[in-house]
Tab-separated table of C-alpha atoms in Angstrom:
chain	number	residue	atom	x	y	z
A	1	UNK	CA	15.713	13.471	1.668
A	2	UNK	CA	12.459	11.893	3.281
A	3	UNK	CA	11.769	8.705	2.661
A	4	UNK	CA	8.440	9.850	0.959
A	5	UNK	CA	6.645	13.029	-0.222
A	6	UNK	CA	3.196	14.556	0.706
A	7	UNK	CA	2.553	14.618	-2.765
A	8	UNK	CA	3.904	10.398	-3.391
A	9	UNK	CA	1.035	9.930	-0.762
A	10	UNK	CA	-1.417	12.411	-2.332
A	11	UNK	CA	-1.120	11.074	-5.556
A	12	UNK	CA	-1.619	7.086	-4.553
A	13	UNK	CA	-4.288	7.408	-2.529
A	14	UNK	CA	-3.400	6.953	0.472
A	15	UNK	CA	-5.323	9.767	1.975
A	16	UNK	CA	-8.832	7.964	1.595
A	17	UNK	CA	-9.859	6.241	4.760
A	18	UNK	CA	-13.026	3.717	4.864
A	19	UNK	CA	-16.501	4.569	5.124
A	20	UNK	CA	-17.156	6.965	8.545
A	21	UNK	CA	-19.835	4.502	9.509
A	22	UNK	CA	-17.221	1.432	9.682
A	23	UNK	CA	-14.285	3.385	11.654
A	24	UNK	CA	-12.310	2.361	14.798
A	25	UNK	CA	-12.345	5.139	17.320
A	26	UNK	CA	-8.513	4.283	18.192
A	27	UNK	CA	-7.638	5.662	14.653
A	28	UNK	CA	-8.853	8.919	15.706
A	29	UNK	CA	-5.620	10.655	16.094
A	30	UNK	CA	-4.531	9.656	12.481
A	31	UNK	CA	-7.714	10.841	10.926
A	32	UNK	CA	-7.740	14.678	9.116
A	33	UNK	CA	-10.894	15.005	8.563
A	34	UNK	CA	-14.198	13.291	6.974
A	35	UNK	CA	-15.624	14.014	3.223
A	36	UNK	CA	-18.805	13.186	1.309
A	37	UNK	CA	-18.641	9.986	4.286
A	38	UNK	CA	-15.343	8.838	3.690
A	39	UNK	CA	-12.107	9.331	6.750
A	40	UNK	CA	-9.467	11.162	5.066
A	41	UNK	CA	-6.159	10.227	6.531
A	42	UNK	CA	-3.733	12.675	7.550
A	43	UNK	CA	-0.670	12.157	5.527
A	44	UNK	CA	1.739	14.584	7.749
A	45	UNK	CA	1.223	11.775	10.703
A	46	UNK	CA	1.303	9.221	7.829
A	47	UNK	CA	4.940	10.605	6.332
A	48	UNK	CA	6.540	11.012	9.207
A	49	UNK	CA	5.395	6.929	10.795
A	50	UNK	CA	6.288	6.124	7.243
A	51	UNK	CA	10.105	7.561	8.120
A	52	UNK	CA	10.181	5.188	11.784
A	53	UNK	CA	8.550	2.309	9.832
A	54	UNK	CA	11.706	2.354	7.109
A	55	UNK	CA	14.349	3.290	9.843
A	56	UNK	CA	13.113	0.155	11.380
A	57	UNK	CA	13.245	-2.353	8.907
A	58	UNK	CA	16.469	-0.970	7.454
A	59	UNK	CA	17.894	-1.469	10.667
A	60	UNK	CA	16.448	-4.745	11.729
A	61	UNK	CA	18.009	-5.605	7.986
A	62	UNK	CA	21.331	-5.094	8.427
A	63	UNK	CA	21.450	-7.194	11.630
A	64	UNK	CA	20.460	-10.164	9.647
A	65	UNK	CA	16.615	-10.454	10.650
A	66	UNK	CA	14.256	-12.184	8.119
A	67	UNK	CA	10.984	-11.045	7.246
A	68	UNK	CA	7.365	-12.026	6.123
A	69	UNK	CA	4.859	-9.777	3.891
A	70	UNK	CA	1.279	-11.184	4.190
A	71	UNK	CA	-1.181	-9.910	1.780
A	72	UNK	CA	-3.710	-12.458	0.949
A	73	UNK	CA	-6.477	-9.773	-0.664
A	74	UNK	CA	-6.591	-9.264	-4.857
A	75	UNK	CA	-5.419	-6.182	-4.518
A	76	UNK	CA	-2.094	-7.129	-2.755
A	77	UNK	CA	-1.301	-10.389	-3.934
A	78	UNK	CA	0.491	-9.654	-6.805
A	79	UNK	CA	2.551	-6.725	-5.179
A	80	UNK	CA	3.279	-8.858	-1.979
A	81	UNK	CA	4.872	-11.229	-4.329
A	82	UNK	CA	7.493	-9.169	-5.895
A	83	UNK	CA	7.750	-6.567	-3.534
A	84	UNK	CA	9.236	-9.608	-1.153
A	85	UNK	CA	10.838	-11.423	-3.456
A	86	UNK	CA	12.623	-8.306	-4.876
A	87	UNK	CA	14.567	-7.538	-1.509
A	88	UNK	CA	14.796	-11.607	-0.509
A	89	UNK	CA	12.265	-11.721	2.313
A	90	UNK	CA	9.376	-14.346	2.416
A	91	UNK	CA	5.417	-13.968	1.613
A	92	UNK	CA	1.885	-15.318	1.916
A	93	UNK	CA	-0.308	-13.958	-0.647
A	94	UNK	CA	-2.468	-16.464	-0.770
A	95	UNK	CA	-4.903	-18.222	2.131
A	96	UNK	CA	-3.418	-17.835	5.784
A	97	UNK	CA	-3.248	-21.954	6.914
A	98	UNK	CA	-4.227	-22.023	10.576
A	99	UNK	CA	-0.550	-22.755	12.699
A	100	UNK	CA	1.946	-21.230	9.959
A	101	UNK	CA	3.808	-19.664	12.735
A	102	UNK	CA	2.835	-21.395	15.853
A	103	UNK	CA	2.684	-24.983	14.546
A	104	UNK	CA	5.914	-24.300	12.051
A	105	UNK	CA	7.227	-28.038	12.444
A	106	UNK	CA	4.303	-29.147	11.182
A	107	UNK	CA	4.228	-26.320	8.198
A	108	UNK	CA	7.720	-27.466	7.628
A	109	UNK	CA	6.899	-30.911	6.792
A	110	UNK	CA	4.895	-29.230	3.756
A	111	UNK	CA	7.336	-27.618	2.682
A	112	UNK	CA	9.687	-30.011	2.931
A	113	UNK	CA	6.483	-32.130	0.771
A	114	UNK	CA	6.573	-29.178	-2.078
A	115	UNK	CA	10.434	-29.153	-2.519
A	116	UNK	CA	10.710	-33.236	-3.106
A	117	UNK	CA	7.705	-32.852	-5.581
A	118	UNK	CA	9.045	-30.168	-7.391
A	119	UNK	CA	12.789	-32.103	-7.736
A	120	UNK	CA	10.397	-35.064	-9.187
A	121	UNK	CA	8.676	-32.810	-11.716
A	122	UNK	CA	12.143	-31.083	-12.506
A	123	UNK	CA	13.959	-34.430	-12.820
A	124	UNK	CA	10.974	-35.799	-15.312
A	125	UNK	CA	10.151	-38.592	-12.590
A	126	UNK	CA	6.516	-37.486	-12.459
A	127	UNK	CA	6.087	-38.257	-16.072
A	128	UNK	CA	7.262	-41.856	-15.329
A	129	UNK	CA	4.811	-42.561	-12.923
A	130	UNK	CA	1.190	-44.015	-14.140
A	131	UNK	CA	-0.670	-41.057	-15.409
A	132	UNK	CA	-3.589	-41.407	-12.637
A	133	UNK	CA	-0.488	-41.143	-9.719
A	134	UNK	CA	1.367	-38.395	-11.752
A	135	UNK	CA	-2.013	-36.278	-12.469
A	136	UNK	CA	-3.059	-36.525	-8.498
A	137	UNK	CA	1.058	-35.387	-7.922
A	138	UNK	CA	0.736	-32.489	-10.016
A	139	UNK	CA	-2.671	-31.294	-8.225
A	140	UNK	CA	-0.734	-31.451	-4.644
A	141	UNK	CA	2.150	-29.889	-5.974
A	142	UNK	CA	-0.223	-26.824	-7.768
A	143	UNK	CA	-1.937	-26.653	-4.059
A	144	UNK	CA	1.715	-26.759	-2.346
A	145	UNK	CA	2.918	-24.001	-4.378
A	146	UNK	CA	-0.120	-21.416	-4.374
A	147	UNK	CA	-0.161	-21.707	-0.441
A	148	UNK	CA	3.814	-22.532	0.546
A	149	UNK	CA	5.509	-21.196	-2.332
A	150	UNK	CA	6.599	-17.822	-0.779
A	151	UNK	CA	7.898	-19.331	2.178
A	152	UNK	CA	9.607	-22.481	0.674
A	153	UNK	CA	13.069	-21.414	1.602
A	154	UNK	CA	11.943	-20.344	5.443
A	155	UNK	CA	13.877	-22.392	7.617
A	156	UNK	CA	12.451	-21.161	10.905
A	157	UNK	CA	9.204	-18.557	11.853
A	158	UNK	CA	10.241	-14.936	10.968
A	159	UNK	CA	12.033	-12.196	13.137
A	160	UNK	CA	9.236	-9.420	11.818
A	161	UNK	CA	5.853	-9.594	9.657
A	162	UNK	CA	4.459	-7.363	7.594
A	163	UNK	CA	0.787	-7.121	7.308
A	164	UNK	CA	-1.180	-5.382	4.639
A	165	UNK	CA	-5.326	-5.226	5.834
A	166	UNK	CA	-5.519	-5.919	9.945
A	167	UNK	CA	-8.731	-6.731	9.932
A	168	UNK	CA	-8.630	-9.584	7.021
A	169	UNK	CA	-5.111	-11.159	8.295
A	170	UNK	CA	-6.065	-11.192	12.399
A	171	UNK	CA	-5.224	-14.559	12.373
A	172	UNK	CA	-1.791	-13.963	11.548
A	173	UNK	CA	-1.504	-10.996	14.139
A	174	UNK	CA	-2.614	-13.199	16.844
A	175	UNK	CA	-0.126	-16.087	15.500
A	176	UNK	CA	2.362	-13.180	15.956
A	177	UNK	CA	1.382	-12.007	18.896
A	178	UNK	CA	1.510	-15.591	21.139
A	179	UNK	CA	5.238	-15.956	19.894
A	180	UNK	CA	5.913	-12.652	20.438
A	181	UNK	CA	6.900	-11.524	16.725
A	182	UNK	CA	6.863	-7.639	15.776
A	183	UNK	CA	4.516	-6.845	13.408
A	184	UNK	CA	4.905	-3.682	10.905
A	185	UNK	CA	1.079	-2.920	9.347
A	186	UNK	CA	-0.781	-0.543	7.248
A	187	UNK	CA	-3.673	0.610	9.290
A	188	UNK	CA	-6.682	1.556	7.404
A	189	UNK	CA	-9.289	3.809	9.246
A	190	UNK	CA	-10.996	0.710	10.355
A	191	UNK	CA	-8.029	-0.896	12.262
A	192	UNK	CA	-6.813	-0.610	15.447
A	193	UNK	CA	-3.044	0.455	16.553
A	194	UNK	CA	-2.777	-0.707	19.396
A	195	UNK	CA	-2.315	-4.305	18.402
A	196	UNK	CA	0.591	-4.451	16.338
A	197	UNK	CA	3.944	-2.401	17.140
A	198	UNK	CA	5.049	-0.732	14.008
A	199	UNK	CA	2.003	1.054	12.335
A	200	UNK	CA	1.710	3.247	8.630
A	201	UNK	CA	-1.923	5.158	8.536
A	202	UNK	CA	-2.473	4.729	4.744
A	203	UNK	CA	-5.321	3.303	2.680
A	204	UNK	CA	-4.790	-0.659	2.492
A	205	UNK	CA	-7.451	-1.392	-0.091
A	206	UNK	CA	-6.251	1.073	-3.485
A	207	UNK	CA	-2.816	-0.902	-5.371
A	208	UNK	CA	-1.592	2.215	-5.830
A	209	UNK	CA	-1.139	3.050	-1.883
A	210	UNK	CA	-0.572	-0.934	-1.463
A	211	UNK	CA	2.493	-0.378	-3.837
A	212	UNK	CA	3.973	2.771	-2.358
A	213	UNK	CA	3.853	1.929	0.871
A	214	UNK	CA	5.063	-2.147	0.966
A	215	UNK	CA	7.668	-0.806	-1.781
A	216	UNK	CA	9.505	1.796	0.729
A	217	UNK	CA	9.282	-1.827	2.896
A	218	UNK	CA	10.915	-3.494	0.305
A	219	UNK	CA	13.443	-0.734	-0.224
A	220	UNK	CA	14.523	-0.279	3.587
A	221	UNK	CA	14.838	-4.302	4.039
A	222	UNK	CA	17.243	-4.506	0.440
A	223	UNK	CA	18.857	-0.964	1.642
A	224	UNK	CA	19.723	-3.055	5.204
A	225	UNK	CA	20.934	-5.771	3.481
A	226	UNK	CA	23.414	-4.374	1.154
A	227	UNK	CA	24.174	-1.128	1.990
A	228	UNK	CA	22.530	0.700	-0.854
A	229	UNK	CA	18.921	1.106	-2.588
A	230	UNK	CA	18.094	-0.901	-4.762
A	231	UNK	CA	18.896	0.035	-8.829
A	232	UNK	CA	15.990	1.800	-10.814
A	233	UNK	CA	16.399	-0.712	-13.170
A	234	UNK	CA	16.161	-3.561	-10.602
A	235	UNK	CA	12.953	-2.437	-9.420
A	236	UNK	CA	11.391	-1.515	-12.513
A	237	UNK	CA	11.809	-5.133	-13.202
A	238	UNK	CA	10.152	-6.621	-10.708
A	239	UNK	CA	7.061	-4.002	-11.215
A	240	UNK	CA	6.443	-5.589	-14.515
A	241	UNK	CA	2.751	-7.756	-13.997
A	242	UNK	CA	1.800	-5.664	-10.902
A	243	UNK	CA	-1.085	-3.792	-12.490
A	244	UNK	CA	-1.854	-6.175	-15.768
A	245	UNK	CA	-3.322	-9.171	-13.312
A	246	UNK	CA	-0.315	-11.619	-13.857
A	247	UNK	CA	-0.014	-12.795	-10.726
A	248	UNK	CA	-2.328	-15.875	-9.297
A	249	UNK	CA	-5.268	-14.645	-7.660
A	250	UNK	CA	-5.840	-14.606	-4.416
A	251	UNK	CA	-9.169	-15.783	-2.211
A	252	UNK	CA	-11.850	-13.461	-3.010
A	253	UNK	CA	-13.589	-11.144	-1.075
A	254	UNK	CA	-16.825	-11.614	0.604
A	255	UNK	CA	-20.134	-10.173	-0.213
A	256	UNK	CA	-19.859	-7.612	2.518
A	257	UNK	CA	-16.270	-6.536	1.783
A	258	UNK	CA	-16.927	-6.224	-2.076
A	259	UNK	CA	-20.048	-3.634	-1.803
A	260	UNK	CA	-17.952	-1.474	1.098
A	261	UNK	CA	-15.427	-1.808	-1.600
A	262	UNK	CA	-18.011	0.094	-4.260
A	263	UNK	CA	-19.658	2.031	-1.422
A	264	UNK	CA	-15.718	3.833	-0.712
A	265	UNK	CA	-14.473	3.758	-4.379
A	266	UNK	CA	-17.873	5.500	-4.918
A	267	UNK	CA	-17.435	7.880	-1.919
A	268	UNK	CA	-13.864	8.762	-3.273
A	269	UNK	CA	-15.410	9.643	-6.635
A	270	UNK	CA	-17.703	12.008	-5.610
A	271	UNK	CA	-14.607	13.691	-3.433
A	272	UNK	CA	-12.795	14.004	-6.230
A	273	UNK	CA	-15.670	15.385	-7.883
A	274	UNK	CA	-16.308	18.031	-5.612
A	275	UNK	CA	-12.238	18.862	-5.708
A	276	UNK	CA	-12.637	19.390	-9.740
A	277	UNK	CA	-15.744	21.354	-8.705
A	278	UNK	CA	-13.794	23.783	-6.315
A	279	UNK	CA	-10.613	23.994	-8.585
A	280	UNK	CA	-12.983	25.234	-11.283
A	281	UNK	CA	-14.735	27.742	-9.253
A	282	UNK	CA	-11.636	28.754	-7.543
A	283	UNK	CA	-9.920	29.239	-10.950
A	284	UNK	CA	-13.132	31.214	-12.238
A	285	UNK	CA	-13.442	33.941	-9.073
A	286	UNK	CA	-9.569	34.191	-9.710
A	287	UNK	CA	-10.479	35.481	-13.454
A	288	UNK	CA	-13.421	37.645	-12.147
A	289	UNK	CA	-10.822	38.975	-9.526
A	290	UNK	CA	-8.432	39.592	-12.300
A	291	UNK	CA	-11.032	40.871	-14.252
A	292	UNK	CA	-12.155	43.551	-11.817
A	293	UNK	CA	-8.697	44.555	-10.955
A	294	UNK	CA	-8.258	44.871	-14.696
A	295	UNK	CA	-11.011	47.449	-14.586
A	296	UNK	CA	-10.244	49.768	-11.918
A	297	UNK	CA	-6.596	49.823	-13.332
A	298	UNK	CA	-8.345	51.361	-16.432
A	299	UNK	CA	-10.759	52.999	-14.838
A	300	UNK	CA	-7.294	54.753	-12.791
A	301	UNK	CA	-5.686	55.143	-15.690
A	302	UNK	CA	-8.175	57.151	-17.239
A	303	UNK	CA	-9.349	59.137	-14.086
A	304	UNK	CA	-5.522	60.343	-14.625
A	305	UNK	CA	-5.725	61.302	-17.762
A	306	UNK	CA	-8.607	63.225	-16.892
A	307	UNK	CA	-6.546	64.651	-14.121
A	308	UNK	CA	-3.545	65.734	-16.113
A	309	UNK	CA	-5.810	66.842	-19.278
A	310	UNK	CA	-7.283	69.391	-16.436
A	311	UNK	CA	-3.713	70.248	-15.336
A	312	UNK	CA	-2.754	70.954	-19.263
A	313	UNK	CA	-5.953	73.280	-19.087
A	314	UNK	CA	-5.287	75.152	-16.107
A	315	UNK	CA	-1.751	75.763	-17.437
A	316	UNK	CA	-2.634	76.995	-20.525
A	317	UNK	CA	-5.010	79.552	-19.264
């Protein structure tokens, strides 16, 4: 059974590419075709990459490596944060800090910062404290937690990372890169393959493609770890607050990234549109073909009547 269906992919959306104007040539190979100005990504290439990708982290699972999801965008915060925690790996969905990988020991001291404020506000210490100390406290804790919360139980950098948007997290992909850590990405139609070493073609800006694809992630990693896929029921509890916005939001996009975001959703609406279109004219020549072929049965039937009525004649006579 594959690991995921042409028509999984189809229906997520992870078939629409970026804007033609804003591609990478190197994502040639992965690219179908181009509609109404926006790269449509071929899923065949995208299914089967999808099969190596799982294969990889299942296996890389089972002998004991630890990874990291990063997803700092809106649309991928939320999903980065369950989709991790659900099959025990770590995540950054907020702000990448500058030396989270290659300056760890500092990191670590952080972290180390976050879990002796959090015993203080769990133990009720903080409320002893005079309210001016406790209220500045609780502000470095909030801050602790929004940007070290998913890796608070990392005890050293991570054996693999998983990116989701190449272009927005290139700061983690070069962290990667100097200590030598494989990375496992979704590669838009603006990214480029060549930089990271386990690549998925898909569309990293829809939550619906964001969630299929990091979930099969999820599912290899906690199918590594114990042997078995996770439960339904397991899952479906960890999807709960994906799509209704509770999750804390991450930084926001710039200006530029939020009009090529309305320029593509845009795009992808009229190529949908023109889809509909073609379905109903497709559908109608299949009536008028029915239609006429309805005809010239009659029209044959009758011409045999005719036929046999002249028979019946001749007979008689």
């Amino acid at each position: 059974m594959p690991v995921v269906s042409l028509a999984e992919l189809l229906e997520s959306g992870v078939h629409f590419g970026h804007q033609t104007r804003r591609w990478n040539p190197r994502m040639a190979q992965y690219i179908y075709t181009a509609r109404n100005g926006v790269h449509i990504i071929d899923l065949v290439q995208t299914a089967q990459l999808m099969e190596e990708a799982y294969d990889f982290m299942r296996n890389s699972s089972e002998r004991g490596r630890r990874v990291l999801f990063v997803g700092t965008k809106r649309q991928a915060a939320g999903i980065i944060a369950q989709e991790a925690s659900r099959c025990g790996s770590y995540y950054v969905n907020q702000r990448w800090l500058g030396g989270m990988l290659t300056n760890w020991e500092t990191i670590r001291t952080r972290v180390e910062r976050l879990k002796e404020l959090e015993r203080l506000e769990e133990s009720g210490a903080l409320d002893k404290r005079p309210k001016k100390e406790a209220s500045m406290l609780r502000r470095e804790l909030g801050k602790l937690q929004k940007y070290l919360g998913g890796i608070k139980t990392m005890r050293k950098v991570p054996d693999i990372v998983v990116i989701v948007d190449q272009k927005r997290e290139h700061n983690a992909i070069s962290e990667c890169q100097k200590l030598n850590i494989p990375v496992v990405s979704i590669l838009d139609t603006n990214c480029d393959p060549d930089i990271v070493d386990v690549h998925i073609p898909a569309n990293d800006d829809a939550i619906r493609s964001i969630k299929l694809i990091v979930g099969k992630l999820a599912d290899a990693i906690y199918e590594g770890r114990h042997g078995e896929a996770a439960a339904q029921e397991d899952y479906e509890e960890f999807e709960e607050g994906i799509y209704d916005g509770e999750y804390p939001d991450a930084e926001e996009y710039d200006d530029e990234e939020a009009a090529e975001a309305v320029e593509v959703v845009e795009a992808v609406e009229a190529v949908e549109a023109v889809e509909a279109v073609e379905a109903v004219e497709a559908a109608e020549a299949a009536e008028a073909v029915e239609a006429v072929e309805a005809v010239e049965v009659a029209e044959a039937a009758e011409a045999v009547e005719a036929v046999e009525e002249t028979a019946d004649g001749d007979s008689e006579e």
